[in-house]
Amino acid sequence: MAGLELLSDQGYRLDGRKATELRKVQARMGVFAQADGSAYIEQGNTKALAVVYGPHEMRGSRNRTLHDRAVINCQYSMATFSTAERKRRPHGDRKSTEMSLHLKQTFEAAVMTQLYPRSQIDIYVKVLQADGGNYSVCVNAATLAIIDAGIPMRDYVCACTVGFVDETPLADLCFAEESGSSLALALLPRGGQIALLQMDAQLHQDHLEALMDAAMTACKGVSKVLDEVVRRHLQEVSVLTGE
Amino acid sequence: MATVQLSEAEKVYVLHGIRDDLRVDGRSCEDYRHMEIETDVVSNTDGSAKVTLGHTAVLVGIKAEMGKPRPAQPAEGYMEFFVDCSANATPEFEGRGGEELGMELTNTLYRVFNNKRSVDLASLCISPGEHCWLLYVDVLLLQCDGNLYDGISIAIKAALFNTKIPKVLITEGEDGVTEIELSDDPYDCVRLSVDNVPCIVTLCKVGPRHVVDATLQEKACSVASLIMAVTPAGTCTCMRKVGGGSLDPESIFEMTEVRGHDPGAPPFPVCPSFFLLPPPVPLSSSSPSSSSSSPSSFFLLPPPLALPFLLLLLFLSPSSSSSSSSFLLSFSSSSSSLLPPPPLALSSLLFLSPSSSSSSLLSPLPLLPLSFLLLFLSPSSSSSSLLPPPPLPLSFLLLLSRCVDI
Amino acid sequence: MPTDTKRVRGPEVSQSLSRFICKPETTLPSDGTRADGRNRDQVDVRPVFVRCGLVSQAKGSAYIEAGNTKLICCVYGPKETERKDETDMKCGRLFADMRFAPFSCPERGSWIQGSQEKDLSLMVLESLQPAVCLHKYPRSQIDVNVMVLENNGSALAHAITCASLALADAGIEMYDLVLGCSIRQDGASYLIDPTFLEESGSNWASGENQGSLTVSFLPSLNQISGLQSDGEMGEETLTAGVRTCIEGCYKLYPVIQQALVKAVRGAAPPPSES
């Protein structure tokens, strides 16, 4: 973006954050009563809604059933008004299909699917407002939704998108910053295991290490926030049900 | 439509109840479920609204773009509708499953707005034959529990009310090239008048009686239903029968009469909005006192139509950025099945009484922190928890819309 | 709308000539007779020509002509249903499809079914469904295809009539015939069975009570199976309009019945000598 400095001399970004600062995360679980699990998350201006149905019997083609574990079925879609320019098709285009596949791979690594053979878990994520880091926000939302549904996971799946500007890694990119290089990382924080790593930009090999470290730190930060959200939600639920 | 399967015994139970004017959740045949309306929830759009009617949740976003007017009507802008039945609502809508229902809803919306008086399309024209405003109205179904038409029409009305179209200046440059300038000031915008925008009322025929605001269960027991789009003036812009059964002409006439007294049409001319966000200045740390008396007083509000309204507020706040308008937000404790209520908080509001008709109600208050008590005393049994201990019992601002006159 | 890759199409930016012709005053004359000699405010439906059994490959077919509106309908079935859900076990399914031939309207339409056609198909389906005894055809489906050859107003109403006639011709069991009638409300007076010019939306003057209404009716059972209105009308006008449409259907009923009897007689074998 001509004329806009992504990182100023004093170390401030476009929205006033420092290089390693995450956007403000606000999340709620259990927003929809009809779904088995649901969550809504806002990271800065990016808003995403995740809904989980399952585990339930395999719908549709029975021959895709796996005899020893559950099938995870994801759909990623964006609301038509979510982007600055109106999107014509909410889902079904190539980008959405690719994102759905990424989500599926991510959660297949984290969810303990061998506890539910011959069944299906549906994860539907909808981006209501897109302002950078769509994939990461969706992963975070889906994690919360799966926890809300009571499906056991190995660990939280936390994701963050990082970029590289002026020799400095920037954590949690917004839309304007995403036009440069961006790397999306989905992490299981406790063990430091990577569920998904994706980057499509030109980056010098020397910088990769620094970028990965920044990403992991950012993800761990996100995991703290998500953990707090989950604990708070549990507290509220237990208060309401009365113990 | 997303349907539930009911056994014969359940159907008989529902039928008998309705025959005695008692529905499964305790409402009478002509009561609506608890409704919440919120505007300005998505900042990328020019206008947006979210409506929750019981378990049905609908989100509408309106984007205004410039384009060429239709050749047949060169001096008018136009509206394009699109209904997206997302998989969030039910797994059946995954992939292309929701397309059929989406198409049906879209076609009905086109028909409802297909008259000259609902929306003033001439005001959307910039230069005849060359430029006009196109309003893309995108409806997103988040949760589906029956009565989609009503929820969608209310959300569209609220979103249209909330829409701000920037003012455009057309100048003739050299060589006859027209230049279009958008004014930079975010407040220099055109608002649409939603006085005549119709609201849809759905009446389902279950057994010998008809019910308003049917849930999915009741719909499974019904033979057919009648959809009517009613304007505040009392005229009907679209009437349709849906469903695979047939209706007696007499029952249709009866239903149109009921519609005359129905809450559907007028209540939302002034768009309500309330915000669920804790404000930049957190005053909420003070101990929440439970104002037990207030609920009842609050509840008196509802128009005699038994529509529990919460807070209807007009909000225009420059200070709070788009983040303030995010919905579903709250740190509040309520994790009830209903959509997020209200916040513990207070928000500071700046009232700008807009040019719309509601100005009579509000005295423009400066930035006062006010607390809103958002009460969910819905008649239905679904709300288990009340609102989070309401904060300071400050003044309630109740915006009574015109509906109260009805 | 999906693009059509199978046909060679004309240029994208072609426009119809009619847009450039200087048109005379397009609003309806507000008094006296209509263009084709019928009267306002009277239940004066156009005379109808009906024949059954035209298409030999189809199980049942019907052709209807009302003024210049010409429609043909074919019925295929009952045949085994392709989708096997639980709901098919108890009763059959009805599929209705209504299409406009591209040359049917004054402005050329497209071969691909647009959203308006889908909407009309849904309306035809909803109108026919109460009349057909679907419980007698479990696990089967019945396809109804309506094609509008020339559209000079009231296409939907006549499509419903034609479709129910074709169903009867196909021998599908029904509770009653379904007849359609439409009406155009223009201020204080109404025009029954409007022509294309009378019906088209751009002619709507901005006054009170401008709209159109289509009703499909089962005459012997006195049930309304389909109702659709457009435009803005008051409640009493709507109720009066529905009553008028019902009257129009009653007027049409004997003609349709006769046509059906004739078709059955023609198809029945000659009585045996013994």
mmCIF file of C-alpha atoms in Angstrom, chain A:
data_model
loop_
_atom_site.group_PDB
_atom_site.id
_atom_site.type_symbol
_atom_site.label_atom_id
_atom_site.label_comp_id
_atom_site.label_asym_id
_atom_site.label_seq_id
_atom_site.Cartn_x
_atom_site.Cartn_y
_atom_site.Cartn_z
ATOM 1 C CA MET A 1 0.000 0.000 0.000
ATOM 2 C CA ALA A 2 1.739 3.053 -1.182
ATOM 3 C CA GLY A 3 2.237 5.655 1.426
ATOM 4 C CA LEU A 4 1.149 3.567 4.404
ATOM 5 C CA GLU A 5 3.891 2.276 6.557
ATOM 6 C CA LEU A 6 3.172 -1.116 7.917
ATOM 7 C CA LEU A 7 5.698 -0.615 10.660
ATOM 8 C CA SER A 8 6.685 2.852 11.702
ATOM 9 C CA ASP A 9 10.086 3.867 13.021
ATOM 10 C CA GLN A 10 8.917 3.761 16.596
ATOM 11 C CA GLY A 11 7.755 0.254 16.109
ATOM 12 C CA TYR A 12 4.012 0.885 15.807
ATOM 13 C CA ARG A 13 1.811 -0.736 13.242
ATOM 14 C CA LEU A 14 -1.132 0.682 11.349
ATOM 15 C CA ASP A 15 -3.588 0.153 14.157
ATOM 16 C CA GLY A 16 -1.222 1.226 16.903
ATOM 17 C CA ARG A 17 -0.049 -2.181 18.008
ATOM 18 C CA LYS A 18 3.504 -3.208 18.568
ATOM 19 C CA ALA A 19 5.060 -5.845 16.391
ATOM 20 C CA THR A 20 4.384 -8.805 18.654
ATOM 21 C CA GLU A 21 1.052 -7.659 19.990
ATOM 22 C CA LEU A 22 -2.081 -9.623 19.220
ATOM 23 C CA ARG A 23 -5.393 -8.031 18.468
ATOM 24 C CA LYS A 24 -8.026 -7.959 21.096
ATOM 25 C CA VAL A 25 -9.744 -11.298 21.364
ATOM 26 C CA GLN A 26 -13.281 -11.573 22.581
ATOM 27 C CA ALA A 27 -15.112 -14.843 22.451
ATOM 28 C CA ARG A 28 -18.259 -16.542 23.574
ATOM 29 C CA MET A 29 -19.218 -20.134 23.642
ATOM 30 C CA GLY A 30 -22.622 -21.665 23.419
ATOM 31 C CA VAL A 31 -24.271 -18.987 21.357
ATOM 32 C CA PHE A 32 -26.681 -21.242 19.536
ATOM 33 C CA ALA A 33 -28.943 -23.598 21.325
ATOM 34 C CA GLN A 34 -29.763 -25.875 18.465
ATOM 35 C CA ALA A 35 -26.261 -26.882 17.544
ATOM 36 C CA ASP A 36 -24.267 -29.298 19.610
ATOM 37 C CA GLY A 37 -21.517 -26.771 20.059
ATOM 38 C CA SER A 38 -21.050 -23.227 18.908
ATOM 39 C CA ALA A 39 -18.721 -20.328 19.454
ATOM 40 C CA TYR A 40 -18.270 -16.805 18.292
ATOM 41 C CA ILE A 41 -14.979 -15.031 18.269
ATOM 42 C CA GLU A 42 -13.771 -11.567 17.425
ATOM 43 C CA GLN A 43 -10.144 -10.821 16.867
ATOM 44 C CA GLY A 44 -9.931 -7.141 16.241
ATOM 45 C CA ASN A 45 -12.286 -6.577 13.346
ATOM 46 C CA THR A 46 -12.394 -10.138 12.133
ATOM 47 C CA LYS A 47 -15.493 -11.936 13.318
ATOM 48 C CA ALA A 48 -16.167 -15.608 12.885
ATOM 49 C CA LEU A 49 -18.834 -18.003 13.978
ATOM 50 C CA ALA A 50 -18.275 -21.729 14.328
ATOM 51 C CA VAL A 51 -20.894 -24.400 14.777
ATOM 52 C CA VAL A 52 -20.330 -28.071 15.469
ATOM 53 C CA TYR A 53 -22.786 -30.887 14.948
ATOM 54 C CA GLY A 54 -21.950 -34.306 16.119
ATOM 55 C CA PRO A 55 -20.722 -36.846 16.561
ATOM 56 C CA HIS A 56 -23.634 -38.361 14.718
ATOM 57 C CA GLU A 57 -24.313 -41.091 12.278
ATOM 58 C CA MET A 58 -22.806 -40.680 8.885
ATOM 59 C CA ARG A 59 -25.058 -38.699 6.599
ATOM 60 C CA GLY A 60 -25.019 -39.025 2.889
ATOM 61 C CA SER A 61 -22.738 -41.635 1.428
ATOM 62 C CA ARG A 62 -22.349 -44.493 3.836
ATOM 63 C CA ASN A 63 -19.322 -45.858 2.078
ATOM 64 C CA ARG A 64 -17.153 -43.078 3.388
ATOM 65 C CA THR A 65 -17.546 -44.358 6.925
ATOM 66 C CA LEU A 66 -14.317 -45.268 8.624
ATOM 67 C CA HIS A 67 -14.488 -48.302 10.802
ATOM 68 C CA ASP A 68 -12.060 -47.121 13.415
ATOM 69 C CA ARG A 69 -12.522 -43.396 13.679
ATOM 70 C CA ALA A 70 -14.844 -40.519 13.024
ATOM 71 C CA VAL A 71 -14.906 -38.537 9.818
ATOM 72 C CA ILE A 72 -14.507 -34.804 10.213
ATOM 73 C CA ASN A 73 -16.388 -32.717 7.743
ATOM 74 C CA CYS A 74 -15.668 -29.002 7.536
ATOM 75 C CA GLN A 75 -17.182 -26.214 5.594
ATOM 76 C CA TYR A 76 -15.700 -22.765 5.482
ATOM 77 C CA SER A 77 -17.857 -19.999 4.128
ATOM 78 C CA MET A 78 -17.853 -16.260 4.184
ATOM 79 C CA ALA A 79 -20.856 -14.042 4.399
ATOM 80 C CA THR A 80 -21.374 -12.095 1.210
ATOM 81 C CA PHE A 81 -21.070 -8.845 3.075
ATOM 82 C CA SER A 82 -17.984 -9.834 5.004
ATOM 83 C CA THR A 83 -15.404 -8.380 2.693
ATOM 84 C CA ALA A 84 -15.082 -4.800 1.586
ATOM 85 C CA GLU A 85 -16.208 -5.755 -1.901
ATOM 86 C CA ARG A 86 -19.274 -7.883 -1.944
ATOM 87 C CA LYS A 87 -18.590 -11.526 -2.456
ATOM 88 C CA ARG A 88 -20.889 -13.195 -4.906
ATOM 89 C CA ARG A 89 -20.811 -16.751 -3.655
ATOM 90 C CA PRO A 90 -20.587 -17.508 0.027
ATOM 91 C CA HIS A 91 -18.992 -20.889 -0.472
ATOM 92 C CA GLY A 92 -18.184 -23.275 -3.237
ATOM 93 C CA ASP A 93 -15.409 -21.300 -4.815
ATOM 94 C CA ARG A 94 -11.867 -22.544 -4.812
ATOM 95 C CA LYS A 95 -10.597 -20.519 -1.922
ATOM 96 C CA SER A 96 -13.363 -21.698 0.374
ATOM 97 C CA THR A 97 -12.866 -25.297 -0.623
ATOM 98 C CA GLU A 98 -9.184 -25.005 0.072
ATOM 99 C CA MET A 99 -9.813 -23.471 3.450
ATOM 100 C CA SER A 100 -12.318 -26.183 4.287
ATOM 101 C CA LEU A 101 -9.709 -28.767 3.479
ATOM 102 C CA HIS A 102 -7.142 -27.032 5.655
ATOM 103 C CA LEU A 103 -9.554 -26.914 8.546
ATOM 104 C CA LYS A 104 -10.309 -30.574 8.113
ATOM 105 C CA GLN A 105 -6.659 -31.483 8.203
ATOM 106 C CA THR A 106 -6.064 -29.331 11.228
ATOM 107 C CA PHE A 107 -8.812 -30.851 13.264
ATOM 108 C CA GLU A 108 -8.151 -34.369 12.242
ATOM 109 C CA ALA A 109 -4.853 -33.944 13.996
ATOM 110 C CA ALA A 110 -6.344 -32.586 17.171
ATOM 111 C CA VAL A 111 -9.690 -34.274 17.742
ATOM 112 C CA MET A 112 -9.585 -37.744 19.264
ATOM 113 C CA THR A 113 -11.502 -39.326 16.472
ATOM 114 C CA GLN A 114 -10.757 -42.900 17.411
ATOM 115 C CA LEU A 115 -13.260 -42.589 20.226
ATOM 116 C CA TYR A 116 -16.120 -42.318 17.725
ATOM 117 C CA PRO A 117 -15.835 -44.950 15.029
ATOM 118 C CA ARG A 118 -18.286 -44.942 12.164
ATOM 119 C CA SER A 119 -19.561 -41.471 12.886
ATOM 120 C CA GLN A 120 -19.226 -37.979 11.570
ATOM 121 C CA ILE A 121 -18.421 -34.661 13.134
ATOM 122 C CA ASP A 122 -19.480 -31.556 11.203
ATOM 123 C CA ILE A 123 -17.707 -28.268 11.702
ATOM 124 C CA TYR A 124 -19.151 -25.238 9.954
ATOM 125 C CA VAL A 125 -17.361 -21.961 10.128
ATOM 126 C CA LYS A 126 -18.729 -18.706 8.874
ATOM 127 C CA VAL A 127 -16.746 -15.509 8.595
ATOM 128 C CA LEU A 128 -18.987 -12.547 9.278
ATOM 129 C CA GLN A 129 -16.411 -9.867 8.843
ATOM 130 C CA ALA A 130 -13.047 -10.394 7.265
ATOM 131 C CA ASP A 131 -10.192 -8.205 8.310
ATOM 132 C CA GLY A 132 -7.145 -10.381 8.021
ATOM 133 C CA GLY A 133 -6.201 -13.681 9.546
ATOM 134 C CA ASN A 134 -9.408 -15.389 8.448
ATOM 135 C CA TYR A 135 -8.065 -18.882 8.694
ATOM 136 C CA SER A 136 -6.582 -18.390 12.141
ATOM 137 C CA VAL A 137 -9.696 -16.862 13.563
ATOM 138 C CA CYS A 138 -11.735 -19.707 12.146
ATOM 139 C CA VAL A 139 -9.497 -22.274 13.745
ATOM 140 C CA ASN A 140 -9.783 -20.563 17.093
ATOM 141 C CA ALA A 141 -13.533 -20.357 16.786
ATOM 142 C CA ALA A 142 -13.782 -23.993 15.793
ATOM 143 C CA THR A 143 -11.671 -25.037 18.755
ATOM 144 C CA LEU A 144 -14.023 -23.311 21.128
ATOM 145 C CA ALA A 145 -17.023 -24.785 19.387
ATOM 146 C CA ILE A 146 -15.642 -28.290 19.618
ATOM 147 C CA ILE A 147 -14.965 -27.820 23.296
ATOM 148 C CA ASP A 148 -18.475 -26.509 23.707
ATOM 149 C CA ALA A 149 -19.792 -29.616 22.019
ATOM 150 C CA GLY A 150 -17.937 -31.758 24.477
ATOM 151 C CA ILE A 151 -15.852 -33.604 21.918
ATOM 152 C CA PRO A 152 -12.497 -34.600 23.379
ATOM 153 C CA MET A 153 -9.391 -33.090 21.859
ATOM 154 C CA ARG A 154 -5.745 -33.635 22.515
ATOM 155 C CA ASP A 155 -5.113 -30.000 23.151
ATOM 156 C CA TYR A 156 -6.379 -26.581 22.152
ATOM 157 C CA VAL A 157 -5.713 -25.735 18.552
ATOM 158 C CA CYS A 158 -4.571 -22.169 18.373
ATOM 159 C CA ALA A 159 -3.733 -20.416 15.193
ATOM 160 C CA CYS A 160 -2.186 -17.164 14.257
ATOM 161 C CA THR A 161 -1.113 -15.425 11.093
ATOM 162 C CA VAL A 162 2.252 -13.724 11.113
ATOM 163 C CA GLY A 163 4.040 -11.613 8.578
ATOM 164 C CA PHE A 164 7.452 -10.204 7.992
ATOM 165 C CA VAL A 165 8.100 -6.515 7.449
ATOM 166 C CA ASP A 166 11.385 -4.655 7.769
ATOM 167 C CA GLU A 167 13.232 -7.534 9.363
ATOM 168 C CA THR A 168 10.562 -7.745 12.050
ATOM 169 C CA PRO A 169 7.959 -10.430 12.378
ATOM 170 C CA LEU A 170 4.466 -9.030 12.935
ATOM 171 C CA ALA A 171 1.980 -11.135 14.822
ATOM 172 C CA ASP A 172 -1.726 -11.347 14.013
ATOM 173 C CA LEU A 173 -2.003 -9.543 10.723
ATOM 174 C CA CYS A 174 -4.878 -7.410 9.703
ATOM 175 C CA PHE A 175 -6.086 -7.111 6.141
ATOM 176 C CA ALA A 176 -3.774 -4.337 5.070
ATOM 177 C CA GLU A 177 -0.741 -6.148 6.400
ATOM 178 C CA GLU A 178 -1.651 -9.435 4.764
ATOM 179 C CA SER A 179 -0.735 -8.251 1.318
ATOM 180 C CA GLY A 180 2.899 -8.859 2.049
ATOM 181 C CA SER A 181 4.175 -12.185 3.208
ATOM 182 C CA SER A 182 1.971 -14.080 5.573
ATOM 183 C CA LEU A 183 2.385 -17.365 7.341
ATOM 184 C CA ALA A 184 -0.470 -19.185 9.045
ATOM 185 C CA LEU A 185 0.346 -21.570 11.813
ATOM 186 C CA ALA A 186 -1.975 -23.842 13.758
ATOM 187 C CA LEU A 187 -0.390 -25.158 16.898
ATOM 188 C CA LEU A 188 -1.177 -27.523 19.743
ATOM 189 C CA PRO A 189 0.510 -25.394 22.386
ATOM 190 C CA ARG A 190 1.235 -27.813 25.167
ATOM 191 C CA GLY A 191 3.399 -30.085 23.147
ATOM 192 C CA GLY A 192 4.437 -27.470 20.671
ATOM 193 C CA GLN A 193 3.144 -29.630 17.819
ATOM 194 C CA ILE A 194 2.216 -28.046 14.563
ATOM 195 C CA ALA A 195 -1.125 -29.028 13.071
ATOM 196 C CA LEU A 196 -0.899 -26.888 9.994
ATOM 197 C CA LEU A 197 1.664 -24.548 8.518
ATOM 198 C CA GLN A 198 0.942 -22.605 5.435
ATOM 199 C CA MET A 199 2.754 -19.820 3.712
ATOM 200 C CA ASP A 200 2.436 -18.418 0.259
ATOM 201 C CA ALA A 201 4.806 -15.569 -0.263
ATOM 202 C CA GLN A 202 8.427 -15.004 -0.931
ATOM 203 C CA LEU A 203 10.513 -15.187 2.152
ATOM 204 C CA HIS A 204 14.206 -15.600 2.556
ATOM 205 C CA GLN A 205 15.206 -18.819 4.208
ATOM 206 C CA ASP A 206 17.104 -17.017 6.967
ATOM 207 C CA HIS A 207 14.017 -15.285 8.166
ATOM 208 C CA LEU A 208 11.945 -18.420 8.421
ATOM 209 C CA GLU A 209 13.270 -19.381 11.837
ATOM 210 C CA ALA A 210 12.465 -15.998 13.339
ATOM 211 C CA LEU A 211 9.045 -16.027 11.785
ATOM 212 C CA MET A 212 8.238 -19.465 13.091
ATOM 213 C CA ASP A 213 9.291 -18.490 16.578
ATOM 214 C CA ALA A 214 7.148 -15.416 16.472
ATOM 215 C CA ALA A 215 4.238 -17.501 15.273
ATOM 216 C CA MET A 216 4.621 -20.011 18.050
ATOM 217 C CA THR A 217 4.783 -17.322 20.679
ATOM 218 C CA ALA A 218 1.702 -15.692 19.265
ATOM 219 C CA CYS A 219 -0.161 -18.976 19.234
ATOM 220 C CA LYS A 220 0.734 -19.609 22.808
ATOM 221 C CA GLY A 221 -0.649 -16.188 23.626
ATOM 222 C CA VAL A 222 -3.861 -17.040 21.860
ATOM 223 C CA SER A 223 -4.094 -20.313 23.711
ATOM 224 C CA LYS A 224 -3.965 -18.484 27.033
ATOM 225 C CA VAL A 225 -6.876 -16.335 25.991
ATOM 226 C CA LEU A 226 -8.892 -19.284 24.755
ATOM 227 C CA ASP A 227 -8.217 -21.171 27.926
ATOM 228 C CA GLU A 228 -9.515 -18.287 29.956
ATOM 229 C CA VAL A 229 -12.634 -18.104 27.844
ATOM 230 C CA VAL A 230 -13.327 -21.782 28.322
ATOM 231 C CA ARG A 231 -12.818 -21.643 32.041
ATOM 232 C CA ARG A 232 -15.047 -18.671 32.401
ATOM 233 C CA HIS A 233 -17.733 -20.326 30.340
ATOM 234 C CA LEU A 234 -17.592 -23.440 32.455
ATOM 235 C CA GLN A 235 -17.888 -21.389 35.564
ATOM 236 C CA GLU A 236 -20.939 -19.628 34.269
ATOM 237 C CA VAL A 237 -22.562 -22.826 33.199
ATOM 238 C CA SER A 238 -21.963 -24.463 36.491
ATOM 239 C CA VAL A 239 -23.324 -21.464 38.342
ATOM 240 C CA LEU A 240 -26.443 -21.487 36.251
ATOM 241 C CA THR A 241 -27.092 -25.153 36.563
ATOM 242 C CA GLY A 242 -26.512 -24.749 40.241
ATOM 243 C CA GLU A 243 -24.202 -27.043 42.047
#
